Coordinates of C-alpha atoms in Angstrom, one line a residue:
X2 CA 0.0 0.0 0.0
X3 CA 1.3 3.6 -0.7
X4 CA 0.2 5.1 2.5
X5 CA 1.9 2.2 4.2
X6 CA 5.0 1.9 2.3
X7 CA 5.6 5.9 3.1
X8 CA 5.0 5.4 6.8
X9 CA 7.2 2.3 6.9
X10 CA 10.0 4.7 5.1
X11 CA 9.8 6.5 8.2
X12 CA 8.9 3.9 11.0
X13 CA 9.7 0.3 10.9
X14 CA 6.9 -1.7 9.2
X15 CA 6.1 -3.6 12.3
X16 CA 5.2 -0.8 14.3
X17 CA 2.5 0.5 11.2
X18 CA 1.3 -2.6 11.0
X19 CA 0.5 -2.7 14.5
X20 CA -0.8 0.6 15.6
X21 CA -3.3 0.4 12.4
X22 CA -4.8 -2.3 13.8
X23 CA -5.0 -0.9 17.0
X24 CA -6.7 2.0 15.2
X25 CA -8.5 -0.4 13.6
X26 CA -10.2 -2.3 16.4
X27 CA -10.8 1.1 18.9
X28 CA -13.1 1.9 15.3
X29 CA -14.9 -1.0 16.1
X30 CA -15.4 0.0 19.8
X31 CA -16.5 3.6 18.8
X32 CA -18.7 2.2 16.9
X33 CA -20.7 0.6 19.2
X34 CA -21.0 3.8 21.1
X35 CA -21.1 6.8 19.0
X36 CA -24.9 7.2 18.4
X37 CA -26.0 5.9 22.0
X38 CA -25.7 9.2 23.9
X39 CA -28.4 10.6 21.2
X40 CA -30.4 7.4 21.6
X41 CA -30.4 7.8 25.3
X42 CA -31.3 11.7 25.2
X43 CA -34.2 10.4 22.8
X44 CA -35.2 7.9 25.6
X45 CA -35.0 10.1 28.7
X46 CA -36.5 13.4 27.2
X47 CA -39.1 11.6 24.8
X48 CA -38.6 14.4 22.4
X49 CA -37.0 14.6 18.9
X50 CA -36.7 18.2 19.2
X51 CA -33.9 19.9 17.0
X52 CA -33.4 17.0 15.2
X53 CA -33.5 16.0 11.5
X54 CA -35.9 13.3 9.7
X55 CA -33.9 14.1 6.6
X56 CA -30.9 14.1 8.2
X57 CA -31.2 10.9 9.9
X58 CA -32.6 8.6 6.8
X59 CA -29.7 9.8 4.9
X60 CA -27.3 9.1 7.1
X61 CA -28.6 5.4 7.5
X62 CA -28.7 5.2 3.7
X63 CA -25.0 6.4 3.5
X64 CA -23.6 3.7 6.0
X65 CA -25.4 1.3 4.2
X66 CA -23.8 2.1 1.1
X67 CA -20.1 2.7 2.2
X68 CA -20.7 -0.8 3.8
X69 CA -21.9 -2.3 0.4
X70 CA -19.0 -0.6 -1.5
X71 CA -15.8 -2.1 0.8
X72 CA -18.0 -5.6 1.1
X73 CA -18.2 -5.7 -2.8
X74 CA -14.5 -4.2 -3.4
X75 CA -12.9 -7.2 -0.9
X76 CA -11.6 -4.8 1.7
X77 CA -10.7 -5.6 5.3
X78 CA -13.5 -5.8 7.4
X79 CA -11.7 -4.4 9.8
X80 CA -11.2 -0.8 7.4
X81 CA -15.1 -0.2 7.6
X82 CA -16.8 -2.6 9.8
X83 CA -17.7 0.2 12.5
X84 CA -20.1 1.6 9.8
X85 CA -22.3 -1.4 9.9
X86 CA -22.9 -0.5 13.7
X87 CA -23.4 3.3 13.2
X88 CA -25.8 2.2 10.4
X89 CA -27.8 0.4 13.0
X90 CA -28.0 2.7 15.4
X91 CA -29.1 5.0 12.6
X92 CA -31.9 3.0 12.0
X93 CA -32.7 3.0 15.5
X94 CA -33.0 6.7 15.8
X95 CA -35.1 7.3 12.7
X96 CA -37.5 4.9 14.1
X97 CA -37.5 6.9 17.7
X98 CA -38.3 9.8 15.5
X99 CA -41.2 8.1 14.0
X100 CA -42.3 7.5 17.6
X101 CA -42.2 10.9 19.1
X102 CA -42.2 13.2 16.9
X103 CA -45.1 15.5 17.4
X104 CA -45.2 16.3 13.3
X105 CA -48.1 13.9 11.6
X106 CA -46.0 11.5 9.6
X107 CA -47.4 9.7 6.4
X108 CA -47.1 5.7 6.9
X109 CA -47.5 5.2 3.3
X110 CA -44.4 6.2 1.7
X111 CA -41.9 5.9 4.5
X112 CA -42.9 1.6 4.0
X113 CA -42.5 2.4 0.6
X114 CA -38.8 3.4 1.3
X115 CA -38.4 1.1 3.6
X116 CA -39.4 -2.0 0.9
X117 CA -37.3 -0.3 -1.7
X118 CA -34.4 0.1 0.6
X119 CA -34.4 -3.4 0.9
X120 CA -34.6 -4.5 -2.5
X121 CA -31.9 -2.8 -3.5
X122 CA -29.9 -4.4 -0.7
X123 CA -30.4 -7.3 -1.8
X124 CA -29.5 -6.5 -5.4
X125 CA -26.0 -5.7 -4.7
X126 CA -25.6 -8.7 -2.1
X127 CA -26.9 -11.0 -4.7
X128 CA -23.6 -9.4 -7.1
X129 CA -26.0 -7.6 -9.5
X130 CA -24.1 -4.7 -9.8
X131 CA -21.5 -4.6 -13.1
X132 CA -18.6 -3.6 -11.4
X133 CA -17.6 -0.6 -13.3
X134 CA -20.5 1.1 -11.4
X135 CA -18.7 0.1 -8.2
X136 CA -17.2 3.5 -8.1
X137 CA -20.4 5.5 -8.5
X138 CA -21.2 3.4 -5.1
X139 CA -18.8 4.4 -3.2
X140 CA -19.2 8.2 -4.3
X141 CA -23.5 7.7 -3.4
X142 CA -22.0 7.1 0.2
X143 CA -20.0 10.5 0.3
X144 CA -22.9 12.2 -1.7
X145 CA -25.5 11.0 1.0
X146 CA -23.5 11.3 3.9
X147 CA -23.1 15.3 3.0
X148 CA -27.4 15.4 2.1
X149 CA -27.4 13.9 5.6
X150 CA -25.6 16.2 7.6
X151 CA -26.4 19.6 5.5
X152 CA -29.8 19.7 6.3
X153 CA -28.7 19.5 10.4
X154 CA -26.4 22.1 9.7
X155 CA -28.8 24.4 8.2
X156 CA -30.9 23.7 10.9
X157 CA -28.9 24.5 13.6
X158 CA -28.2 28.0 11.7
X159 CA -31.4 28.8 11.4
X160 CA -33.0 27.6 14.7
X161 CA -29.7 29.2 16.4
X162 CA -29.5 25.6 19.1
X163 CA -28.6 22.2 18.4
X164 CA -31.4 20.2 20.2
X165 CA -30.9 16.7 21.2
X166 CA -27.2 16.8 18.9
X167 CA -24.5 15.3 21.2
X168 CA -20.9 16.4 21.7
X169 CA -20.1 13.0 22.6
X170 CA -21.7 11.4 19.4
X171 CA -20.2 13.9 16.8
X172 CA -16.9 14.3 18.2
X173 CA -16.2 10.9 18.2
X174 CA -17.6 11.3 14.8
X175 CA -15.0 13.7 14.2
X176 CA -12.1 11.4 15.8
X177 CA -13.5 8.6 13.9
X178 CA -13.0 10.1 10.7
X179 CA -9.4 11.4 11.3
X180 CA -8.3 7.3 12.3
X181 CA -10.4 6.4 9.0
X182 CA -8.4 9.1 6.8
X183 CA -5.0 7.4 8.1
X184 CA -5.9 4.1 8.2
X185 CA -7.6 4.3 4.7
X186 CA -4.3 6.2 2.9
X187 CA -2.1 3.3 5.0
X188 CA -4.1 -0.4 4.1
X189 CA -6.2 0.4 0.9
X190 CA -5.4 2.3 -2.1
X191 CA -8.7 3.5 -3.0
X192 CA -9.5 7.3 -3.6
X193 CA -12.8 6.8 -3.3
X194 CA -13.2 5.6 0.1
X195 CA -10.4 8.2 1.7
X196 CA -12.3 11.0 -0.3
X197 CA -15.4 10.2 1.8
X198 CA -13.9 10.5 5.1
X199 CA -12.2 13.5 4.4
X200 CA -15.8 15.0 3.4
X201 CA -17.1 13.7 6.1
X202 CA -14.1 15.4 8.5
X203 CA -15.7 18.6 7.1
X204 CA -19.0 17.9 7.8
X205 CA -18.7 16.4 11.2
X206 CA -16.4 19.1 12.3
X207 CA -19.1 22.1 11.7
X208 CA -21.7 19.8 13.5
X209 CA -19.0 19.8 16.5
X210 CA -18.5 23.8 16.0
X211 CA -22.4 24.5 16.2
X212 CA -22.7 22.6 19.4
X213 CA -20.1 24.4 20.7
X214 CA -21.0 27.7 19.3
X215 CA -24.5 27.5 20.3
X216 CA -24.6 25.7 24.3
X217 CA -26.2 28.0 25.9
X218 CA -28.9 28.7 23.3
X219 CA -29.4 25.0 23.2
X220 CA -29.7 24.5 27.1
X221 CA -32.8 27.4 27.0
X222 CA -34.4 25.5 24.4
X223 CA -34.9 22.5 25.8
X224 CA -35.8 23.9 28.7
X225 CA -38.6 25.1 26.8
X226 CA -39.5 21.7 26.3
X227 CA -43.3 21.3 26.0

């Protein structure tokens, strides 16, 4: 690999080797705990306040298809298996939006998505896909996980707080994405992949900003809580 190869120029090849994995496995273990400080937030307030449907849905969609893209290109579990557990606790949220939201939601063509979410799952894990589209896969991922987060941005802008967004859950966001950039440029040669997490870097680090940025107006408004 041409990341690897510059780092081992520098640092004997043993000592990459190892501290990517080591990189590689605390991804797995931020994974599993990234999105539950929302999901408990959810849970104790009972309100979805400040938070994006949009957002959310897209977000799920995007893990999904970074997760498709590395399982159909052959690489290392290990480079991108934390996104199958951020993808389900994305799924998890969206459906605790459903549930208390106080905004009347159409049933109809959310189980429309839902169905056609799935088909098209099952499309690519049946090999479907010819694989000079494999590329435009991997870009869908970077193109939805920006649709997912813009929206929330916009948001917080405009409503001036950050609701139910957690520090925790986007700055180890944040962190995540950093590791990903080196281990991605270190164990795969794939442009496509590194370009995502270095979009999402951007994204996740305004998200982080706003929270920061607006606290205090945040802390009145749920307060306000009806």
């Amino acid at each position: 690999m041409v990341g690897q190869a510059l780092l081992g120029g520098m640092v004997p090849p043993e000592l990459v080797a190892l501290g990517i994995n080591v990189l590689n496995y605390a991804m797995f273990a931020g994974g599993v705990l990234i999105k539950l400080p929302q999901i408990v937030a959810i849970l104790r307030t009972k309100t979805v306040k400040g938070m994006s449907e949009t957002s959310l849905a897209t977000e799920f969609l995007a893990c999904l298809s970074l997760c498709a893209y590395n399982l159909l290109m052959g690489h290392p579990f290990k480079t991108w298996g934390e996104m199958a557990l951020i993808g389900a606790q994305c799924a998890v949220q969206t459906i605790l939006f459903w549930v208390y939201t106080k905004d009347k939601l159409s049933v109809a063509p959310r189980a429309l998505v839902v169905l056609l979410v799935a088909a098209i799952t099952a499309v690519l894990w049946l090999g479907f896909l010819p694989r000079a589209l494999y590329p435009a896969l991997g870009l869908t991922q970077t193109a939805l996980g920006s649709f997912a987060r813009v929206p929330q941005i916009i948001l917080n802008f405009r409503q001036k707080h950050t609701g139910n967004q957690s520090i925790i859950t986007w700055g180890l966001s944040l962190a995540g994405n950093t590791v990903r950039i080196i281990t991605t440029f270190a164990s795969v040669d794939d442009f496509v992949a590194l370009a995502g997490y270095l979009v999402a870097f951007v994204l996740n680090g305004t998200l982080v900003t706003q929270i920061l940025l607006f606290r205090a107006n945040t802390e009145e408004a749920l307060k306000r809580k009806d």
